[in-house]
JSON list of C-alpha atoms in Angstrom, two decimals:
[
{"chain": "S", "resi": 22, "resn": "UNK", "atom": "CA", "xyz": [-17.77, 12.25, 3.39]},
{"chain": "S", "resi": 23, "resn": "UNK", "atom": "CA", "xyz": [-16.96, 11.30, 6.99]},
{"chain": "S", "resi": 24, "resn": "UNK", "atom": "CA", "xyz": [-13.88, 9.13, 7.51]},
{"chain": "S", "resi": 25, "resn": "UNK", "atom": "CA", "xyz": [-14.45, 5.41, 7.91]},
{"chain": "S", "resi": 26, "resn": "UNK", "atom": "CA", "xyz": [-13.57, 4.39, 11.43]},
{"chain": "S", "resi": 27, "resn": "UNK", "atom": "CA", "xyz": [-11.89, 1.05, 11.97]},
{"chain": "S", "resi": 28, "resn": "UNK", "atom": "CA", "xyz": [-10.90, 0.41, 15.53]},
{"chain": "S", "resi": 29, "resn": "UNK", "atom": "CA", "xyz": [-7.75, -1.60, 15.09]},
{"chain": "S", "resi": 30, "resn": "UNK", "atom": "CA", "xyz": [-4.85, -1.51, 17.43]},
{"chain": "S", "resi": 31, "resn": "UNK", "atom": "CA", "xyz": [-2.50, 1.27, 16.45]},
{"chain": "S", "resi": 32, "resn": "UNK", "atom": "CA", "xyz": [0.12, 0.23, 13.88]},
{"chain": "S", "resi": 33, "resn": "UNK", "atom": "CA", "xyz": [2.80, 2.12, 15.76]},
{"chain": "S", "resi": 34, "resn": "UNK", "atom": "CA", "xyz": [2.73, -0.63, 18.41]},
{"chain": "S", "resi": 35, "resn": "UNK", "atom": "CA", "xyz": [3.56, -3.11, 15.67]},
{"chain": "S", "resi": 36, "resn": "UNK", "atom": "CA", "xyz": [0.72, -5.45, 16.51]},
{"chain": "S", "resi": 37, "resn": "UNK", "atom": "CA", "xyz": [0.39, -8.33, 14.06]},
{"chain": "S", "resi": 38, "resn": "UNK", "atom": "CA", "xyz": [-2.39, -7.99, 11.50]},
{"chain": "S", "resi": 39, "resn": "UNK", "atom": "CA", "xyz": [-5.67, -9.89, 11.97]},
{"chain": "S", "resi": 40, "resn": "UNK", "atom": "CA", "xyz": [-5.20, -11.51, 8.56]},
{"chain": "S", "resi": 41, "resn": "UNK", "atom": "CA", "xyz": [-1.70, -11.68, 7.08]},
{"chain": "S", "resi": 42, "resn": "UNK", "atom": "CA", "xyz": [-1.62, -9.75, 3.78]},
{"chain": "S", "resi": 43, "resn": "UNK", "atom": "CA", "xyz": [-0.55, -11.53, 0.63]},
{"chain": "S", "resi": 44, "resn": "UNK", "atom": "CA", "xyz": [2.45, -9.30, 0.12]},
{"chain": "S", "resi": 45, "resn": "UNK", "atom": "CA", "xyz": [5.97, -9.63, -1.23]},
{"chain": "S", "resi": 46, "resn": "UNK", "atom": "CA", "xyz": [8.54, -6.89, -0.76]},
{"chain": "S", "resi": 47, "resn": "UNK", "atom": "CA", "xyz": [12.02, -6.57, -2.17]},
{"chain": "S", "resi": 48, "resn": "UNK", "atom": "CA", "xyz": [14.78, -6.68, 0.43]},
{"chain": "S", "resi": 49, "resn": "UNK", "atom": "CA", "xyz": [15.22, -3.27, 2.05]},
{"chain": "S", "resi": 50, "resn": "UNK", "atom": "CA", "xyz": [18.69, -2.85, 0.54]},
{"chain": "S", "resi": 51, "resn": "UNK", "atom": "CA", "xyz": [17.45, -3.52, -3.03]},
{"chain": "S", "resi": 52, "resn": "UNK", "atom": "CA", "xyz": [16.85, -0.08, -4.53]},
{"chain": "S", "resi": 53, "resn": "UNK", "atom": "CA", "xyz": [16.66, -1.22, -8.16]},
{"chain": "S", "resi": 54, "resn": "UNK", "atom": "CA", "xyz": [13.53, -0.58, -10.15]},
{"chain": "S", "resi": 55, "resn": "UNK", "atom": "CA", "xyz": [10.49, 1.53, -9.50]},
{"chain": "S", "resi": 56, "resn": "UNK", "atom": "CA", "xyz": [8.34, -0.87, -7.49]},
{"chain": "S", "resi": 57, "resn": "UNK", "atom": "CA", "xyz": [9.15, -2.12, -4.00]},
{"chain": "S", "resi": 58, "resn": "UNK", "atom": "CA", "xyz": [6.82, -5.10, -4.04]},
{"chain": "S", "resi": 59, "resn": "UNK", "atom": "CA", "xyz": [3.43, -6.52, -4.88]},
{"chain": "S", "resi": 60, "resn": "UNK", "atom": "CA", "xyz": [0.22, -6.97, -2.90]},
{"chain": "S", "resi": 61, "resn": "UNK", "atom": "CA", "xyz": [-2.72, -9.27, -3.63]},
{"chain": "S", "resi": 62, "resn": "UNK", "atom": "CA", "xyz": [-5.72, -8.14, -1.55]},
{"chain": "S", "resi": 63, "resn": "UNK", "atom": "CA", "xyz": [-8.44, -10.62, -0.64]},
{"chain": "S", "resi": 64, "resn": "UNK", "atom": "CA", "xyz": [-11.28, -8.29, -1.68]},
{"chain": "S", "resi": 65, "resn": "UNK", "atom": "CA", "xyz": [-11.96, -5.22, -3.77]},
{"chain": "S", "resi": 66, "resn": "UNK", "atom": "CA", "xyz": [-12.70, -3.12, -0.65]},
{"chain": "S", "resi": 67, "resn": "UNK", "atom": "CA", "xyz": [-9.68, -0.96, 0.02]},
{"chain": "S", "resi": 68, "resn": "UNK", "atom": "CA", "xyz": [-10.78, 0.17, 3.47]},
{"chain": "S", "resi": 69, "resn": "UNK", "atom": "CA", "xyz": [-11.27, -3.45, 4.57]},
{"chain": "S", "resi": 70, "resn": "UNK", "atom": "CA", "xyz": [-7.84, -4.47, 3.28]},
{"chain": "S", "resi": 71, "resn": "UNK", "atom": "CA", "xyz": [-5.71, -1.52, 4.38]},
{"chain": "S", "resi": 72, "resn": "UNK", "atom": "CA", "xyz": [-5.54, -2.00, 8.17]},
{"chain": "S", "resi": 73, "resn": "UNK", "atom": "CA", "xyz": [-3.70, -5.32, 7.93]},
{"chain": "S", "resi": 74, "resn": "UNK", "atom": "CA", "xyz": [-1.48, -4.12, 5.07]},
{"chain": "S", "resi": 75, "resn": "UNK", "atom": "CA", "xyz": [-0.52, -0.95, 6.93]},
{"chain": "S", "resi": 76, "resn": "UNK", "atom": "CA", "xyz": [0.23, -2.92, 10.10]},
{"chain": "S", "resi": 77, "resn": "UNK", "atom": "CA", "xyz": [2.78, -4.98, 8.16]},
{"chain": "S", "resi": 78, "resn": "UNK", "atom": "CA", "xyz": [4.27, -2.04, 6.24]},
{"chain": "S", "resi": 79, "resn": "UNK", "atom": "CA", "xyz": [4.68, 0.01, 9.43]},
{"chain": "S", "resi": 80, "resn": "UNK", "atom": "CA", "xyz": [7.57, -2.27, 10.39]},
{"chain": "S", "resi": 81, "resn": "UNK", "atom": "CA", "xyz": [9.53, -0.85, 7.46]},
{"chain": "S", "resi": 82, "resn": "UNK", "atom": "CA", "xyz": [7.98, 2.62, 7.21]},
{"chain": "S", "resi": 83, "resn": "UNK", "atom": "CA", "xyz": [7.29, 3.61, 10.79]},
{"chain": "S", "resi": 84, "resn": "UNK", "atom": "CA", "xyz": [3.95, 5.32, 11.29]},
{"chain": "S", "resi": 85, "resn": "UNK", "atom": "CA", "xyz": [2.01, 5.35, 8.01]},
{"chain": "S", "resi": 86, "resn": "UNK", "atom": "CA", "xyz": [1.19, 8.96, 7.11]},
{"chain": "S", "resi": 87, "resn": "UNK", "atom": "CA", "xyz": [-0.68, 8.64, 3.81]},
{"chain": "S", "resi": 88, "resn": "UNK", "atom": "CA", "xyz": [-1.84, 6.19, 1.15]},
{"chain": "S", "resi": 89, "resn": "UNK", "atom": "CA", "xyz": [-2.06, 7.17, -2.51]},
{"chain": "S", "resi": 90, "resn": "UNK", "atom": "CA", "xyz": [-3.98, 4.61, -4.57]},
{"chain": "S", "resi": 91, "resn": "UNK", "atom": "CA", "xyz": [-4.93, 4.13, -8.20]},
{"chain": "S", "resi": 92, "resn": "UNK", "atom": "CA", "xyz": [-8.32, 5.75, -8.73]},
{"chain": "S", "resi": 93, "resn": "UNK", "atom": "CA", "xyz": [-9.32, 3.22, -11.41]},
{"chain": "S", "resi": 94, "resn": "UNK", "atom": "CA", "xyz": [-8.60, 0.18, -9.22]},
{"chain": "S", "resi": 95, "resn": "UNK", "atom": "CA", "xyz": [-10.89, 0.91, -6.27]},
{"chain": "S", "resi": 96, "resn": "UNK", "atom": "CA", "xyz": [-14.37, 2.36, -5.91]},
{"chain": "S", "resi": 97, "resn": "UNK", "atom": "CA", "xyz": [-16.16, 4.13, -3.07]},
{"chain": "S", "resi": 98, "resn": "UNK", "atom": "CA", "xyz": [-13.11, 4.96, -0.96]},
{"chain": "S", "resi": 99, "resn": "UNK", "atom": "CA", "xyz": [-13.44, 7.63, 1.75]},
{"chain": "S", "resi": 100, "resn": "UNK", "atom": "CA", "xyz": [-10.82, 10.37, 2.01]},
{"chain": "S", "resi": 101, "resn": "UNK", "atom": "CA", "xyz": [-9.55, 9.13, 5.37]},
{"chain": "S", "resi": 102, "resn": "UNK", "atom": "CA", "xyz": [-9.19, 5.92, 7.33]},
{"chain": "S", "resi": 103, "resn": "UNK", "atom": "CA", "xyz": [-9.24, 5.90, 11.13]},
{"chain": "S", "resi": 104, "resn": "UNK", "atom": "CA", "xyz": [-6.68, 3.48, 12.54]},
{"chain": "S", "resi": 105, "resn": "UNK", "atom": "CA", "xyz": [-6.95, 3.40, 16.29]},
{"chain": "S", "resi": 106, "resn": "UNK", "atom": "CA", "xyz": [-6.56, 7.01, 17.41]},
{"chain": "S", "resi": 107, "resn": "UNK", "atom": "CA", "xyz": [-5.13, 8.44, 14.19]},
{"chain": "S", "resi": 108, "resn": "UNK", "atom": "CA", "xyz": [-6.34, 9.36, 10.75]},
{"chain": "S", "resi": 109, "resn": "UNK", "atom": "CA", "xyz": [-4.58, 8.20, 7.59]},
{"chain": "S", "resi": 110, "resn": "UNK", "atom": "CA", "xyz": [-5.42, 10.25, 4.47]},
{"chain": "S", "resi": 111, "resn": "UNK", "atom": "CA", "xyz": [-6.40, 8.19, 1.41]},
{"chain": "S", "resi": 112, "resn": "UNK", "atom": "CA", "xyz": [-5.73, 9.99, -1.85]},
{"chain": "S", "resi": 113, "resn": "UNK", "atom": "CA", "xyz": [-6.89, 8.84, -5.28]},
{"chain": "S", "resi": 114, "resn": "UNK", "atom": "CA", "xyz": [-4.51, 9.39, -8.18]},
{"chain": "S", "resi": 115, "resn": "UNK", "atom": "CA", "xyz": [-4.63, 8.44, -11.87]},
{"chain": "S", "resi": 116, "resn": "UNK", "atom": "CA", "xyz": [-1.50, 6.35, -12.30]},
{"chain": "S", "resi": 117, "resn": "UNK", "atom": "CA", "xyz": [-0.05, 5.73, -15.73]},
{"chain": "S", "resi": 118, "resn": "UNK", "atom": "CA", "xyz": [0.88, 2.17, -14.78]},
{"chain": "S", "resi": 119, "resn": "UNK", "atom": "CA", "xyz": [-2.46, 1.40, -13.10]},
{"chain": "S", "resi": 120, "resn": "UNK", "atom": "CA", "xyz": [-2.85, -0.88, -10.08]},
{"chain": "S", "resi": 121, "resn": "UNK", "atom": "CA", "xyz": [-0.17, 1.06, -8.22]},
{"chain": "S", "resi": 122, "resn": "UNK", "atom": "CA", "xyz": [-0.19, 2.20, -4.60]},
{"chain": "S", "resi": 123, "resn": "UNK", "atom": "CA", "xyz": [2.16, 4.49, -2.68]},
{"chain": "S", "resi": 124, "resn": "UNK", "atom": "CA", "xyz": [2.34, 4.13, 1.09]},
{"chain": "S", "resi": 125, "resn": "UNK", "atom": "CA", "xyz": [4.10, 7.04, 2.80]},
{"chain": "S", "resi": 126, "resn": "UNK", "atom": "CA", "xyz": [5.66, 6.61, 6.22]},
{"chain": "S", "resi": 127, "resn": "UNK", "atom": "CA", "xyz": [7.42, 8.80, 8.72]},
{"chain": "S", "resi": 128, "resn": "UNK", "atom": "CA", "xyz": [10.74, 10.45, 7.82]},
{"chain": "S", "resi": 129, "resn": "UNK", "atom": "CA", "xyz": [9.78, 10.62, 4.14]},
{"chain": "S", "resi": 130, "resn": "UNK", "atom": "CA", "xyz": [10.01, 6.87, 3.46]},
{"chain": "S", "resi": 131, "resn": "UNK", "atom": "CA", "xyz": [7.71, 5.47, 0.79]},
{"chain": "S", "resi": 132, "resn": "UNK", "atom": "CA", "xyz": [6.86, 1.98, -0.47]},
{"chain": "S", "resi": 133, "resn": "UNK", "atom": "CA", "xyz": [5.48, 1.60, -3.99]},
{"chain": "S", "resi": 134, "resn": "UNK", "atom": "CA", "xyz": [3.36, -1.50, -4.55]},
{"chain": "S", "resi": 135, "resn": "UNK", "atom": "CA", "xyz": [1.94, -3.16, -7.63]},
{"chain": "S", "resi": 136, "resn": "UNK", "atom": "CA", "xyz": [-1.60, -4.22, -6.66]},
{"chain": "S", "resi": 137, "resn": "UNK", "atom": "CA", "xyz": [-2.77, -7.53, -8.10]},
{"chain": "S", "resi": 138, "resn": "UNK", "atom": "CA", "xyz": [-6.56, -7.43, -8.37]},
{"chain": "S", "resi": 139, "resn": "UNK", "atom": "CA", "xyz": [-8.42, -9.57, -5.85]},
{"chain": "S", "resi": 140, "resn": "UNK", "atom": "CA", "xyz": [-10.18, -11.65, -8.51]},
{"chain": "S", "resi": 141, "resn": "UNK", "atom": "CA", "xyz": [-6.92, -12.78, -10.16]},
{"chain": "S", "resi": 142, "resn": "UNK", "atom": "CA", "xyz": [-6.64, -16.56, -10.22]},
{"chain": "S", "resi": 143, "resn": "UNK", "atom": "CA", "xyz": [-4.33, -18.09, -7.61]},
{"chain": "S", "resi": 144, "resn": "UNK", "atom": "CA", "xyz": [-1.56, -19.31, -9.94]},
{"chain": "S", "resi": 145, "resn": "UNK", "atom": "CA", "xyz": [-1.34, -16.04, -11.86]},
{"chain": "S", "resi": 146, "resn": "UNK", "atom": "CA", "xyz": [-1.34, -13.96, -8.68]},
{"chain": "S", "resi": 147, "resn": "UNK", "atom": "CA", "xyz": [1.31, -16.14, -7.03]},
{"chain": "S", "resi": 148, "resn": "UNK", "atom": "CA", "xyz": [3.50, -15.90, -10.10]},
{"chain": "S", "resi": 149, "resn": "UNK", "atom": "CA", "xyz": [3.09, -12.11, -10.18]},
{"chain": "S", "resi": 150, "resn": "UNK", "atom": "CA", "xyz": [3.96, -11.83, -6.48]},
{"chain": "S", "resi": 151, "resn": "UNK", "atom": "CA", "xyz": [7.10, -13.92, -6.87]},
{"chain": "S", "resi": 152, "resn": "UNK", "atom": "CA", "xyz": [8.18, -12.23, -10.11]},
{"chain": "S", "resi": 153, "resn": "UNK", "atom": "CA", "xyz": [7.92, -8.81, -8.48]},
{"chain": "S", "resi": 154, "resn": "UNK", "atom": "CA", "xyz": [10.59, -9.64, -5.91]},
{"chain": "S", "resi": 155, "resn": "UNK", "atom": "CA", "xyz": [12.80, -11.84, -8.08]},
{"chain": "S", "resi": 156, "resn": "UNK", "atom": "CA", "xyz": [16.07, -10.03, -8.62]},
{"chain": "S", "resi": 157, "resn": "UNK", "atom": "CA", "xyz": [17.22, -9.80, -12.20]},
{"chain": "S", "resi": 158, "resn": "UNK", "atom": "CA", "xyz": [20.71, -8.27, -12.14]},
{"chain": "S", "resi": 159, "resn": "UNK", "atom": "CA", "xyz": [20.59, -7.71, -15.92]},
{"chain": "S", "resi": 160, "resn": "UNK", "atom": "CA", "xyz": [17.40, -5.65, -15.82]},
{"chain": "S", "resi": 161, "resn": "UNK", "atom": "CA", "xyz": [17.95, -1.89, -15.73]},
{"chain": "S", "resi": 162, "resn": "UNK", "atom": "CA", "xyz": [15.96, 0.11, -13.16]},
{"chain": "S", "resi": 163, "resn": "UNK", "atom": "CA", "xyz": [12.83, 1.77, -14.44]},
{"chain": "S", "resi": 164, "resn": "UNK", "atom": "CA", "xyz": [12.86, 5.49, -13.71]},
{"chain": "S", "resi": 165, "resn": "UNK", "atom": "CA", "xyz": [9.36, 6.68, -12.81]},
{"chain": "S", "resi": 166, "resn": "UNK", "atom": "CA", "xyz": [8.55, 9.86, -10.90]},
{"chain": "S", "resi": 167, "resn": "UNK", "atom": "CA", "xyz": [6.93, 9.64, -7.49]},
{"chain": "S", "resi": 168, "resn": "UNK", "atom": "CA", "xyz": [3.67, 11.61, -7.62]},
{"chain": "S", "resi": 169, "resn": "UNK", "atom": "CA", "xyz": [3.79, 14.83, -5.66]},
{"chain": "S", "resi": 170, "resn": "UNK", "atom": "CA", "xyz": [0.93, 14.94, -3.21]},
{"chain": "S", "resi": 171, "resn": "UNK", "atom": "CA", "xyz": [0.40, 17.99, -1.06]},
{"chain": "S", "resi": 172, "resn": "UNK", "atom": "CA", "xyz": [0.90, 17.09, 2.57]},
{"chain": "S", "resi": 173, "resn": "UNK", "atom": "CA", "xyz": [-1.72, 18.04, 5.09]},
{"chain": "S", "resi": 174, "resn": "UNK", "atom": "CA", "xyz": [-0.82, 19.35, 8.48]},
{"chain": "S", "resi": 175, "resn": "UNK", "atom": "CA", "xyz": [-1.78, 16.97, 11.28]},
{"chain": "S", "resi": 176, "resn": "UNK", "atom": "CA", "xyz": [-1.69, 19.69, 13.90]}
]
């Protein structure tokens, strides 16, 4: 399948997204737990939602190198997404937790997101977003392995 081409401004220039993602991230210094934040997309179309999400996450990650998404949460996703002049690989994975997404950036940085389905009612989704970033000092971190995904050469 040919990669979907979306002609957005390159995320490496840190241009604001067209539509601000509904996203909550833990503070950068908070390394407790498995998840780094939560994201509530506006639709069930991953390729329509990713450009704005990746533009925001590039501030923390640098250039986004790869997205690994939960196979059961999205349908009809191409293997690549064209963002400006670069290609971002999109890899499906069967996550044990479900509704999970890994966004890999430059220098080996990764952000793990809990994805709240687009059709979730507003109050429930807002509560889930806020709960994800609420710090509970008594809660022990959850140890979960990061899936190993073979890297592709970009040269």
